[in-house]
Amino acid sequence: MKFEKSQKLYEKGLVHLVGAVNSPVRAFTSVGGNPLFIKKAKGSKIIDADDNEYIDLVLSYGPMILGHRHRKVQKAVKKALKNGYSYGASTESEIDLAEIVCSAFPGMDKVRFVSSGTEAVLSGIRLARAFTGKDKIIKFAGCYHGHQDALLVAAGSGLATLSLPGSKGVPEGAVKNTLISEFNDLESVKKHFKKHDDIAAVIIEPITGNMGVVLPEDNFLVELKKYLESKGALLIVDEVMTGFRSKFGGAQELLGVQADITCLGKVIGGGFPVGAYGARNEIMEQVAPLGEMYQAGTLSGNPIAMAAGIATLTELKRQDPYEQFEEHASIIEVILVETARKYKVNIVVNRFGSMLNPFFRKGEVTNFEEAKASDAKKFAVFFWEMIHNGVFLPPSQFEAWFLTSALTDKDIKKIADAVDKAMLAVSKM
Ligand SMILES: *Cc1c(COP(=O)(O)O)cnc(C)c1O
């Protein structure tokens, strides 16, 4: 496999782009080598600048749930393009996408569209503060909620991959109202409430994807919600990654919990920039123009992005691929576990719906500490062997792999062959 054109583009990209990437998670810092440049993609496959073809388990970090260039999404986008690109005024498409999203989330009467997951979360936090009149926020170590200042502490994959505790350039004042708790540890939440009486909300990834896939223990979210209600604090569920991934709607429903505020992104734009936050009427009425919490966006509810989102969610509902996801993920889990056993490599696989990943370590992963104790060097060897055998993975031990409804049995066979070679390579380290 040659990477000559990617290599040349990388060198050229370094001149005017930072690290030749526009998001650090795309850099190959922790796996070594240079990032691949992508030329095009179709269905479950992605093709790089050197015409190497891979089964894509990155899927743009989640959005491409139907696979690349789905016919119906492409048709909807082409149709929308004919009318205009952006107006600075409302369009019917925003109402249509809002109806689909609200119907899928029982706790959401109203929704506001924005242009990214980061924006959705920072607005959701502002809304929780506006509604409660309190300032402090609790987040969990290893959860990532976008790159807003207040939440760039103990923030999972991107930072963990680069071994950064937080980000430079974030003033102390910006994080002084951010408290950190441990995932799956309710006591670590209660501890903060004992010390502070001005906690507005707790924000959580219901199933984490940004320290790798970590599942909440039985009833963790239910107990958390119950506790927060007793304290008059809100639960913000960040479903930017999990929304529409494990069921049509959110992971919260599967976990038996209802958020006060839900944040969305990724899948709901079908590959175009869409984020959203929503809640019951009483909370959303705080948002301008109904209320006094200001939040705005020149390109919010962009008609092309709305068209892609509507087409994606409509097709997703029609396909109802969630049983298939469960089946495919469990097959891939078995492939990983059995191959690792064959070559005597220690791994543990976590999965939920269409998200999964192996951690190279012995013993379970239930929080950030355990995730961080994985062997990133082994992952790096595994990663490159998978690339050389035609499977594109996120270039980090701390990222979830994603499945698309376009994945075929033939693809899975190819993944199995690649895993065999990759585990063998790891066993020889
Ligand atoms: C990706 C992600 C974000 C940030 O979304 P962007 O569109 O990258 O700004 C926030 N929260 C979670 C859980 C995410 O996975």
Tab-separated table of C-alpha atoms and ligand atoms in Angstrom:
chain	number	residue	atom	x	y	z
A	1	MET	CA	0.000	0.000	0.000
A	2	LYS	CA	1.398	3.376	-1.041
A	3	PHE	CA	0.688	6.694	0.606
A	4	GLU	CA	2.714	8.936	-1.739
A	5	LYS	CA	-0.050	11.384	-2.612
A	6	SER	CA	-1.244	11.635	0.988
A	7	GLN	CA	2.362	12.243	1.994
A	8	LYS	CA	2.744	15.051	-0.585
A	9	LEU	CA	-0.565	16.635	0.407
A	10	TYR	CA	0.422	16.429	4.055
A	11	GLU	CA	3.680	18.279	3.395
A	12	LYS	CA	1.854	20.888	1.308
A	13	GLY	CA	-0.866	21.164	3.950
A	14	LEU	CA	1.651	21.923	6.671
A	15	VAL	CA	2.425	25.306	5.100
A	16	HIS	CA	-0.912	26.995	5.656
A	17	LEU	CA	-2.857	24.595	7.847
A	18	VAL	CA	-1.962	23.786	11.427
A	19	GLY	CA	-0.518	20.269	11.352
A	20	ALA	CA	-2.249	19.962	7.949
A	21	VAL	CA	-5.550	19.254	9.723
A	22	ASN	CA	-8.562	21.275	10.761
A	23	SER	CA	-9.270	19.183	13.839
A	24	PRO	CA	-6.520	17.637	15.965
A	25	VAL	CA	-8.295	14.266	16.195
A	26	ARG	CA	-7.486	13.831	12.499
A	27	ALA	CA	-3.748	14.064	13.158
A	28	PHE	CA	-1.890	10.781	13.560
A	29	THR	CA	0.030	12.021	16.603
A	30	SER	CA	-0.485	8.963	18.779
A	31	VAL	CA	-0.255	6.293	16.077
A	32	GLY	CA	2.731	7.787	14.276
A	33	GLY	CA	3.054	8.423	10.549
A	34	ASN	CA	1.138	11.041	8.612
A	35	PRO	CA	-2.604	11.525	8.253
A	36	LEU	CA	-4.318	10.146	5.174
A	37	PHE	CA	-5.951	12.549	2.770
A	38	ILE	CA	-9.339	11.428	1.544
A	39	LYS	CA	-10.517	11.831	-2.009
A	40	LYS	CA	-14.008	10.380	-1.902
A	41	ALA	CA	-16.278	7.825	-0.291
A	42	LYS	CA	-19.322	5.735	-1.098
A	43	GLY	CA	-21.423	3.509	1.135
A	44	SER	CA	-19.221	1.752	3.683
A	45	LYS	CA	-15.989	2.585	1.807
A	46	ILE	CA	-13.634	5.522	1.892
A	47	ILE	CA	-10.879	6.149	-0.667
A	48	ASP	CA	-7.685	8.055	-0.050
A	49	ALA	CA	-5.647	10.279	-2.350
A	50	ASP	CA	-3.580	7.279	-3.472
A	51	ASP	CA	-6.752	5.360	-4.407
A	52	ASN	CA	-6.436	2.960	-1.479
A	53	GLU	CA	-9.875	1.766	-0.437
A	54	TYR	CA	-10.871	1.141	3.180
A	55	ILE	CA	-13.916	-0.012	5.049
A	56	ASP	CA	-14.757	3.113	6.999
A	57	LEU	CA	-15.252	2.700	10.749
A	58	VAL	CA	-14.692	6.420	11.370
A	59	LEU	CA	-17.694	7.693	9.407
A	60	SER	CA	-16.700	11.297	10.057
A	61	TYR	CA	-16.765	10.423	13.791
A	62	GLY	CA	-20.357	9.361	13.580
A	63	PRO	CA	-22.486	11.431	11.206
A	64	MET	CA	-22.371	9.124	8.181
A	65	ILE	CA	-24.660	6.530	9.729
A	66	LEU	CA	-26.272	5.648	6.383
A	67	GLY	CA	-22.876	5.351	4.733
A	68	HIS	CA	-21.336	7.882	2.390
A	69	ARG	CA	-23.277	9.622	-0.347
A	70	HIS	CA	-26.564	7.930	0.357
A	71	ARG	CA	-28.724	8.337	-2.736
A	72	LYS	CA	-31.691	9.884	-0.913
A	73	VAL	CA	-29.563	12.356	1.032
A	74	GLN	CA	-27.720	13.390	-2.097
A	75	LYS	CA	-31.010	13.920	-3.927
A	76	ALA	CA	-32.401	16.068	-1.095
A	77	VAL	CA	-29.259	18.194	-0.953
A	78	LYS	CA	-29.214	18.721	-4.733
A	79	LYS	CA	-32.848	19.778	-4.632
A	80	ALA	CA	-32.215	22.230	-1.789
A	81	LEU	CA	-29.191	23.692	-3.587
A	82	LYS	CA	-31.373	24.746	-6.481
A	83	ASN	CA	-33.368	27.112	-4.290
A	84	GLY	CA	-30.630	28.970	-2.437
A	85	TYR	CA	-27.985	28.499	0.204
A	86	SER	CA	-28.828	30.759	3.123
A	87	TYR	CA	-31.319	33.547	3.739
A	88	GLY	CA	-31.077	34.936	7.249
A	89	ALA	CA	-34.769	34.103	7.575
A	90	SER	CA	-36.718	30.987	8.483
A	91	THR	CA	-37.495	28.155	6.080
A	92	GLU	CA	-40.024	25.330	6.263
A	93	SER	CA	-37.189	22.792	6.422
A	94	GLU	CA	-36.306	23.941	9.952
A	95	ILE	CA	-39.840	23.151	11.133
A	96	ASP	CA	-39.699	19.743	9.453
A	97	LEU	CA	-36.406	18.740	11.074
A	98	ALA	CA	-37.603	20.093	14.445
A	99	GLU	CA	-40.714	17.894	14.198
A	100	ILE	CA	-38.634	14.799	13.504
A	101	VAL	CA	-36.161	15.518	16.312
A	102	CYS	CA	-38.778	16.422	18.938
A	103	SER	CA	-40.885	13.376	18.075
A	104	ALA	CA	-37.852	11.168	18.740
A	105	PHE	CA	-37.015	12.712	22.133
A	106	PRO	CA	-39.845	12.538	24.698
A	107	GLY	CA	-38.271	15.268	26.841
A	108	MET	CA	-38.011	17.770	24.027
A	109	ASP	CA	-40.892	20.147	23.277
A	110	LYS	CA	-38.764	22.671	21.466
A	111	VAL	CA	-35.374	22.620	19.807
A	112	ARG	CA	-32.905	25.267	18.596
A	113	PHE	CA	-30.613	24.407	15.702
A	114	VAL	CA	-26.999	25.531	15.673
A	115	SER	CA	-24.038	24.587	13.484
A	116	SER	CA	-21.949	22.204	15.609
A	117	GLY	CA	-21.970	19.979	18.668
A	118	THR	CA	-19.733	22.452	20.478
A	119	GLU	CA	-22.270	25.199	19.943
A	120	ALA	CA	-25.120	22.921	21.031
A	121	VAL	CA	-23.407	22.147	24.331
A	122	LEU	CA	-22.210	25.640	25.126
A	123	SER	CA	-25.755	26.878	24.528
A	124	GLY	CA	-27.192	24.032	26.610
A	125	ILE	CA	-24.932	25.010	29.506
A	126	ARG	CA	-25.894	28.652	29.197
A	127	LEU	CA	-29.544	27.616	29.183
A	128	ALA	CA	-29.141	25.526	32.354
A	129	ARG	CA	-27.553	28.513	34.060
A	130	ALA	CA	-30.256	30.856	32.808
A	131	PHE	CA	-33.036	28.542	33.992
A	132	THR	CA	-31.630	27.750	37.436
A	133	GLY	CA	-29.929	31.077	38.132
A	134	LYS	CA	-26.889	29.089	39.284
A	135	ASP	CA	-23.373	29.039	37.850
A	136	LYS	CA	-21.573	25.785	38.582
A	137	ILE	CA	-21.465	22.794	36.257
A	138	ILE	CA	-20.308	19.259	36.945
A	139	LYS	CA	-18.725	17.225	34.163
A	140	PHE	CA	-17.247	13.733	34.210
A	141	ALA	CA	-13.585	12.989	33.609
A	142	GLY	CA	-13.081	11.588	30.117
A	143	CYS	CA	-16.293	13.030	28.672
A	144	TYR	CA	-15.854	15.442	25.798
A	145	HIS	CA	-18.427	18.126	25.179
A	146	GLY	CA	-16.843	20.209	22.450
A	147	HIS	CA	-14.112	22.805	22.718
A	148	GLN	CA	-15.765	25.592	24.718
A	149	ASP	CA	-13.462	26.966	27.430
A	150	ALA	CA	-15.518	25.894	30.439
A	151	LEU	CA	-15.532	22.214	29.502
A	152	LEU	CA	-11.967	21.753	28.251
A	153	VAL	CA	-10.837	19.961	31.398
A	154	ALA	CA	-10.355	16.199	31.707
A	155	ALA	CA	-12.003	16.151	28.291
A	156	GLY	CA	-11.189	12.767	26.847
A	157	SER	CA	-9.897	11.572	23.496
A	158	GLY	CA	-8.446	14.591	21.708
A	159	LEU	CA	-6.636	15.801	24.803
A	160	ALA	CA	-5.848	12.310	26.109
A	161	THR	CA	-4.325	11.353	22.759
A	162	LEU	CA	-2.053	14.372	22.970
A	163	SER	CA	-1.492	13.775	26.727
A	164	LEU	CA	-2.845	17.192	27.658
A	165	PRO	CA	-4.677	17.668	30.975
A	166	GLY	CA	-6.605	20.599	29.578
A	167	SER	CA	-5.972	23.322	27.031
A	168	LYS	CA	-3.611	26.256	27.082
A	169	GLY	CA	-5.368	29.564	26.573
A	170	VAL	CA	-8.270	28.714	28.858
A	171	PRO	CA	-8.227	31.323	31.639
A	172	GLU	CA	-8.696	30.135	35.215
A	173	GLY	CA	-11.866	32.166	35.426
A	174	ALA	CA	-13.411	30.158	32.584
A	175	VAL	CA	-13.116	26.849	34.447
A	176	LYS	CA	-13.628	28.061	37.991
A	177	ASN	CA	-17.278	27.022	37.820
A	178	THR	CA	-16.493	23.597	36.374
A	179	LEU	CA	-16.362	20.673	38.800
A	180	ILE	CA	-15.121	17.209	37.828
A	181	SER	CA	-16.644	13.908	38.897
A	182	GLU	CA	-15.804	10.302	38.032
A	183	PHE	CA	-17.976	8.449	35.536
A	184	ASN	CA	-20.001	5.686	37.225
A	185	ASP	CA	-19.428	7.219	40.664
A	186	LEU	CA	-22.456	8.965	42.122
A	187	GLU	CA	-20.607	9.696	45.370
A	188	SER	CA	-18.180	11.858	43.402
A	189	VAL	CA	-21.174	13.949	42.317
A	190	LYS	CA	-22.704	14.150	45.792
A	191	LYS	CA	-19.354	15.321	47.148
A	192	HIS	CA	-19.611	18.514	45.104
A	193	PHE	CA	-23.209	19.178	46.152
A	194	LYS	CA	-22.150	18.932	49.786
A	195	LYS	CA	-19.656	21.738	49.222
A	196	HIS	CA	-21.522	23.956	46.772
A	197	ASP	CA	-25.079	25.264	46.702
A	198	ASP	CA	-24.851	26.926	43.299
A	199	ILE	CA	-24.669	23.937	40.951
A	200	ALA	CA	-26.845	24.503	37.902
A	201	ALA	CA	-26.400	21.203	36.125
A	202	VAL	CA	-24.511	18.004	35.544
A	203	ILE	CA	-23.514	17.235	31.963
A	204	ILE	CA	-22.786	13.723	30.776
A	205	GLU	CA	-22.240	11.581	27.687
A	206	PRO	CA	-24.819	8.839	28.394
A	207	ILE	CA	-22.586	6.301	26.689
A	208	THR	CA	-19.149	7.780	26.339
A	209	GLY	CA	-17.442	7.741	22.976
A	210	ASN	CA	-14.694	10.206	23.700
A	211	MET	CA	-12.572	8.079	26.041
A	212	GLY	CA	-13.519	5.093	23.950
A	213	VAL	CA	-16.865	3.444	24.569
A	214	VAL	CA	-17.674	3.308	28.278
A	215	LEU	CA	-21.098	2.262	29.504
A	216	PRO	CA	-22.834	3.592	32.572
A	217	GLU	CA	-23.335	0.941	35.236
A	218	ASP	CA	-26.893	-0.236	35.915
A	219	ASN	CA	-29.075	2.641	37.006
A	220	PHE	CA	-26.207	5.130	37.220
A	221	LEU	CA	-28.069	7.688	35.120
A	222	VAL	CA	-31.408	6.960	36.773
A	223	GLU	CA	-29.913	7.438	40.238
A	224	LEU	CA	-28.055	10.530	39.077
A	225	LYS	CA	-31.259	12.085	37.734
A	226	LYS	CA	-33.165	11.270	40.902
A	227	TYR	CA	-30.435	12.855	43.003
A	228	LEU	CA	-30.282	15.984	40.833
A	229	GLU	CA	-34.050	16.430	41.110
A	230	SER	CA	-33.747	16.380	44.878
A	231	LYS	CA	-31.112	19.121	44.608
A	232	GLY	CA	-32.933	21.294	42.069
A	233	ALA	CA	-30.175	20.859	39.494
A	234	LEU	CA	-30.619	19.942	35.833
A	235	LEU	CA	-29.324	16.948	33.918
A	236	ILE	CA	-27.837	17.835	30.544
A	237	VAL	CA	-27.415	14.759	28.389
A	238	ASP	CA	-24.902	15.294	25.612
A	239	GLU	CA	-26.177	13.030	22.849
A	240	VAL	CA	-24.073	14.682	20.133
A	241	MET	CA	-22.481	11.285	19.510
A	242	THR	CA	-25.162	8.868	20.746
A	243	GLY	CA	-28.237	10.584	19.291
A	244	PHE	CA	-29.893	8.329	16.670
A	245	ARG	CA	-26.954	5.894	16.906
A	246	SER	CA	-28.428	3.140	19.081
A	247	LYS	CA	-32.090	3.740	18.485
A	248	PHE	CA	-34.178	6.275	16.600
A	249	GLY	CA	-33.860	8.967	19.237
A	250	GLY	CA	-31.514	8.999	22.185
A	251	ALA	CA	-29.563	6.662	24.396
A	252	GLN	CA	-31.369	8.192	27.376
A	253	GLU	CA	-34.558	6.382	26.489
A	254	LEU	CA	-32.716	3.052	26.315
A	255	LEU	CA	-31.165	3.821	29.690
A	256	GLY	CA	-34.504	4.757	31.247
A	257	VAL	CA	-33.699	8.382	31.964
A	258	GLN	CA	-34.969	11.704	30.649
A	259	ALA	CA	-32.701	14.705	30.346
A	260	ASP	CA	-33.761	18.192	31.251
A	261	ILE	CA	-31.687	19.486	28.347
A	262	THR	CA	-30.510	17.349	25.436
A	263	CYS	CA	-27.674	18.292	23.076
A	264	LEU	CA	-27.407	16.848	19.578
A	265	GLY	CA	-25.101	17.009	16.570
A	266	LYS	CA	-23.292	14.582	14.264
A	267	VAL	CA	-26.024	12.245	12.851
A	268	ILE	CA	-28.747	14.923	12.754
A	269	GLY	CA	-26.890	16.782	9.997
A	270	GLY	CA	-26.114	13.668	7.957
A	271	GLY	CA	-22.606	14.995	7.283
A	272	PHE	CA	-23.496	18.687	7.147
A	273	PRO	CA	-22.915	21.095	10.053
A	274	VAL	CA	-25.937	20.823	12.333
A	275	GLY	CA	-26.115	20.821	16.094
A	276	ALA	CA	-29.158	21.264	18.325
A	277	TYR	CA	-30.247	21.673	21.896
A	278	GLY	CA	-33.724	21.092	23.204
A	279	ALA	CA	-35.819	20.740	26.340
A	280	ARG	CA	-39.352	21.015	27.658
A	281	ASN	CA	-41.205	24.275	26.992
A	282	GLU	CA	-40.632	25.742	30.446
A	283	ILE	CA	-36.852	25.597	29.884
A	284	MET	CA	-36.732	26.513	26.191
A	285	GLU	CA	-38.831	29.603	26.865
A	286	GLN	CA	-35.699	31.111	28.445
A	287	VAL	CA	-34.118	31.317	24.986
A	288	ALA	CA	-34.340	34.542	22.953
A	289	PRO	CA	-36.624	35.721	21.418
A	290	LEU	CA	-39.030	34.168	23.982
A	291	GLY	CA	-36.704	34.718	26.908
A	292	GLU	CA	-33.579	36.526	27.980
A	293	MET	CA	-30.914	33.911	27.243
A	294	TYR	CA	-29.182	35.109	24.110
A	295	GLN	CA	-27.954	32.671	21.505
A	296	ALA	CA	-27.760	33.246	17.763
A	297	GLY	CA	-26.191	32.043	14.532
A	298	THR	CA	-25.853	33.419	10.992
A	299	LEU	CA	-25.931	29.947	9.455
A	300	SER	CA	-28.126	28.232	12.079
A	301	GLY	CA	-30.833	26.107	10.477
A	302	ASN	CA	-29.061	26.374	7.127
A	303	PRO	CA	-31.452	25.031	4.477
A	304	ILE	CA	-28.937	22.717	2.792
A	305	ALA	CA	-27.918	21.210	6.141
A	306	MET	CA	-31.579	20.909	7.169
A	307	ALA	CA	-32.362	19.058	3.927
A	308	ALA	CA	-29.512	16.618	4.605
A	309	GLY	CA	-30.693	16.122	8.185
A	310	ILE	CA	-34.317	15.526	7.209
A	311	ALA	CA	-33.336	13.049	4.486
A	312	THR	CA	-30.923	11.230	6.802
A	313	LEU	CA	-33.356	10.881	9.697
A	314	THR	CA	-36.272	9.965	7.427
A	315	GLU	CA	-34.239	7.229	5.762
A	316	LEU	CA	-32.879	6.084	9.115
A	317	LYS	CA	-36.414	5.684	10.433
A	318	ARG	CA	-37.403	3.759	7.316
A	319	GLN	CA	-34.374	1.450	7.437
A	320	ASP	CA	-34.577	0.915	11.203
A	321	PRO	CA	-31.051	-0.576	11.184
A	322	TYR	CA	-30.715	-0.835	14.955
A	323	GLU	CA	-31.063	-4.606	15.187
A	324	GLN	CA	-28.546	-4.955	12.393
A	325	PHE	CA	-26.167	-2.638	14.281
A	326	GLU	CA	-26.489	-4.775	17.380
A	327	GLU	CA	-25.805	-7.915	15.373
A	328	HIS	CA	-22.835	-6.451	13.477
A	329	ALA	CA	-21.307	-4.960	16.616
A	330	SER	CA	-21.596	-8.256	18.480
A	331	ILE	CA	-19.989	-10.132	15.560
A	332	ILE	CA	-17.096	-7.647	15.468
A	333	GLU	CA	-16.738	-7.925	19.242
A	334	VAL	CA	-16.451	-11.716	18.965
A	335	ILE	CA	-13.912	-11.370	16.137
A	336	LEU	CA	-11.785	-9.023	18.257
A	337	VAL	CA	-12.012	-11.057	21.449
A	338	GLU	CA	-11.381	-14.455	19.848
A	339	THR	CA	-8.522	-13.246	17.680
A	340	ALA	CA	-6.918	-11.547	20.660
A	341	ARG	CA	-7.231	-14.790	22.622
A	342	LYS	CA	-5.696	-16.754	19.734
A	343	TYR	CA	-2.618	-14.500	19.772
A	344	LYS	CA	-2.579	-14.014	23.546
A	345	VAL	CA	-3.154	-10.263	23.401
A	346	ASN	CA	-4.996	-8.625	26.306
A	347	ILE	CA	-7.999	-6.626	25.199
A	348	VAL	CA	-11.429	-5.721	26.469
A	349	VAL	CA	-14.190	-4.665	24.072
A	350	ASN	CA	-16.894	-2.194	25.072
A	351	ARG	CA	-19.891	-1.635	22.843
A	352	PHE	CA	-23.312	-0.070	22.731
A	353	GLY	CA	-25.520	-0.130	19.637
A	354	SER	CA	-23.432	0.954	16.677
A	355	MET	CA	-20.434	2.141	18.732
A	356	LEU	CA	-17.649	-0.103	19.934
A	357	ASN	CA	-13.906	-0.322	20.424
A	358	PRO	CA	-11.258	-2.546	21.931
A	359	PHE	CA	-9.053	-1.317	24.767
A	360	PHE	CA	-5.618	-2.884	24.825
A	361	ARG	CA	-5.506	-3.813	28.489
A	362	LYS	CA	-6.450	-6.516	30.915
A	363	GLY	CA	-9.591	-5.946	32.906
A	364	GLU	CA	-12.703	-3.870	32.403
A	365	VAL	CA	-12.970	-0.201	31.454
A	366	THR	CA	-15.645	1.665	33.401
A	367	ASN	CA	-14.086	5.109	33.691
A	368	PHE	CA	-11.370	7.435	32.367
A	369	GLU	CA	-8.635	6.124	34.685
A	370	GLU	CA	-9.124	2.598	33.395
A	371	ALA	CA	-9.374	3.761	29.785
A	372	LYS	CA	-6.130	5.722	30.117
A	373	ALA	CA	-4.352	2.620	31.415
A	374	SER	CA	-4.719	1.029	27.972
A	375	ASP	CA	-1.638	0.337	25.877
A	376	ALA	CA	-1.630	3.059	23.230
A	377	LYS	CA	1.552	1.638	21.651
A	378	LYS	CA	-0.195	-1.650	20.969
A	379	PHE	CA	-3.120	0.264	19.538
A	380	ALA	CA	-0.745	2.133	17.191
A	381	VAL	CA	0.624	-1.116	15.770
A	382	PHE	CA	-2.901	-2.501	15.485
A	383	PHE	CA	-4.093	0.688	13.776
A	384	TRP	CA	-1.457	0.638	11.011
A	385	GLU	CA	-1.927	-3.060	10.336
A	386	MET	CA	-5.673	-2.430	9.968
A	387	ILE	CA	-4.939	0.432	7.544
A	388	HIS	CA	-2.632	-1.780	5.497
A	389	ASN	CA	-5.386	-4.362	5.349
A	390	GLY	CA	-8.057	-1.938	4.243
A	391	VAL	CA	-9.867	-0.858	7.407
A	392	PHE	CA	-9.963	2.820	8.376
A	393	LEU	CA	-10.119	3.349	12.163
A	394	PRO	CA	-9.964	6.493	14.296
A	395	PRO	CA	-6.230	7.106	14.929
A	396	SER	CA	-6.540	6.920	18.726
A	397	GLN	CA	-7.017	4.308	21.439
A	398	PHE	CA	-9.566	6.653	22.993
A	399	GLU	CA	-12.128	6.897	20.193
A	400	ALA	CA	-15.178	4.816	19.429
A	401	TRP	CA	-15.486	2.967	16.132
A	402	PHE	CA	-18.746	3.562	14.310
A	403	LEU	CA	-20.916	1.292	12.225
A	404	THR	CA	-22.985	2.259	9.194
A	405	SER	CA	-26.151	0.627	7.923
A	406	ALA	CA	-24.261	0.235	4.609
A	407	LEU	CA	-21.837	-2.272	6.170
A	408	THR	CA	-22.087	-5.678	4.430
A	409	ASP	CA	-21.256	-9.238	5.439
A	410	LYS	CA	-18.375	-9.080	2.966
A	411	ASP	CA	-17.068	-5.987	4.780
A	412	ILE	CA	-17.215	-7.842	8.076
A	413	LYS	CA	-15.267	-10.734	6.597
A	414	LYS	CA	-12.626	-8.232	5.476
A	415	ILE	CA	-12.552	-6.682	8.941
A	416	ALA	CA	-12.053	-10.178	10.433
A	417	ASP	CA	-9.088	-10.850	8.104
A	418	ALA	CA	-7.544	-7.488	8.962
A	419	VAL	CA	-8.036	-8.048	12.703
A	420	ASP	CA	-6.240	-11.393	12.417
A	421	LYS	CA	-3.189	-9.767	10.836
A	422	ALA	CA	-3.291	-6.803	13.214
A	423	MET	CA	-3.499	-8.934	16.380
A	424	LEU	CA	-0.675	-11.101	15.106
A	425	ALA	CA	1.447	-7.971	14.657
A	426	VAL	CA	0.572	-6.803	18.182
A	427	SER	CA	1.477	-10.211	19.627
A	428	LYS	CA	4.954	-9.902	18.108
A	429	MET	CA	5.740	-6.593	19.828
B	1	LIG	C1	-18.336	15.468	18.795
B	1	LIG	C2	-18.895	15.799	20.114
B	1	LIG	C3	-19.089	17.125	20.520
B	1	LIG	C4	-18.626	18.306	19.716
B	1	LIG	O1	-19.260	18.374	18.482
B	1	LIG	P1	-18.552	19.220	17.309
B	1	LIG	O2	-19.541	19.151	16.186
B	1	LIG	O3	-17.265	18.525	17.031
B	1	LIG	O4	-18.352	20.593	17.807
B	1	LIG	C5	-19.705	17.356	21.735
B	1	LIG	N1	-20.101	16.341	22.513
B	1	LIG	C6	-19.924	15.046	22.165
B	1	LIG	C7	-20.410	13.961	23.057
B	1	LIG	C8	-19.303	14.733	20.957
B	1	LIG	O5	-19.095	13.459	20.638
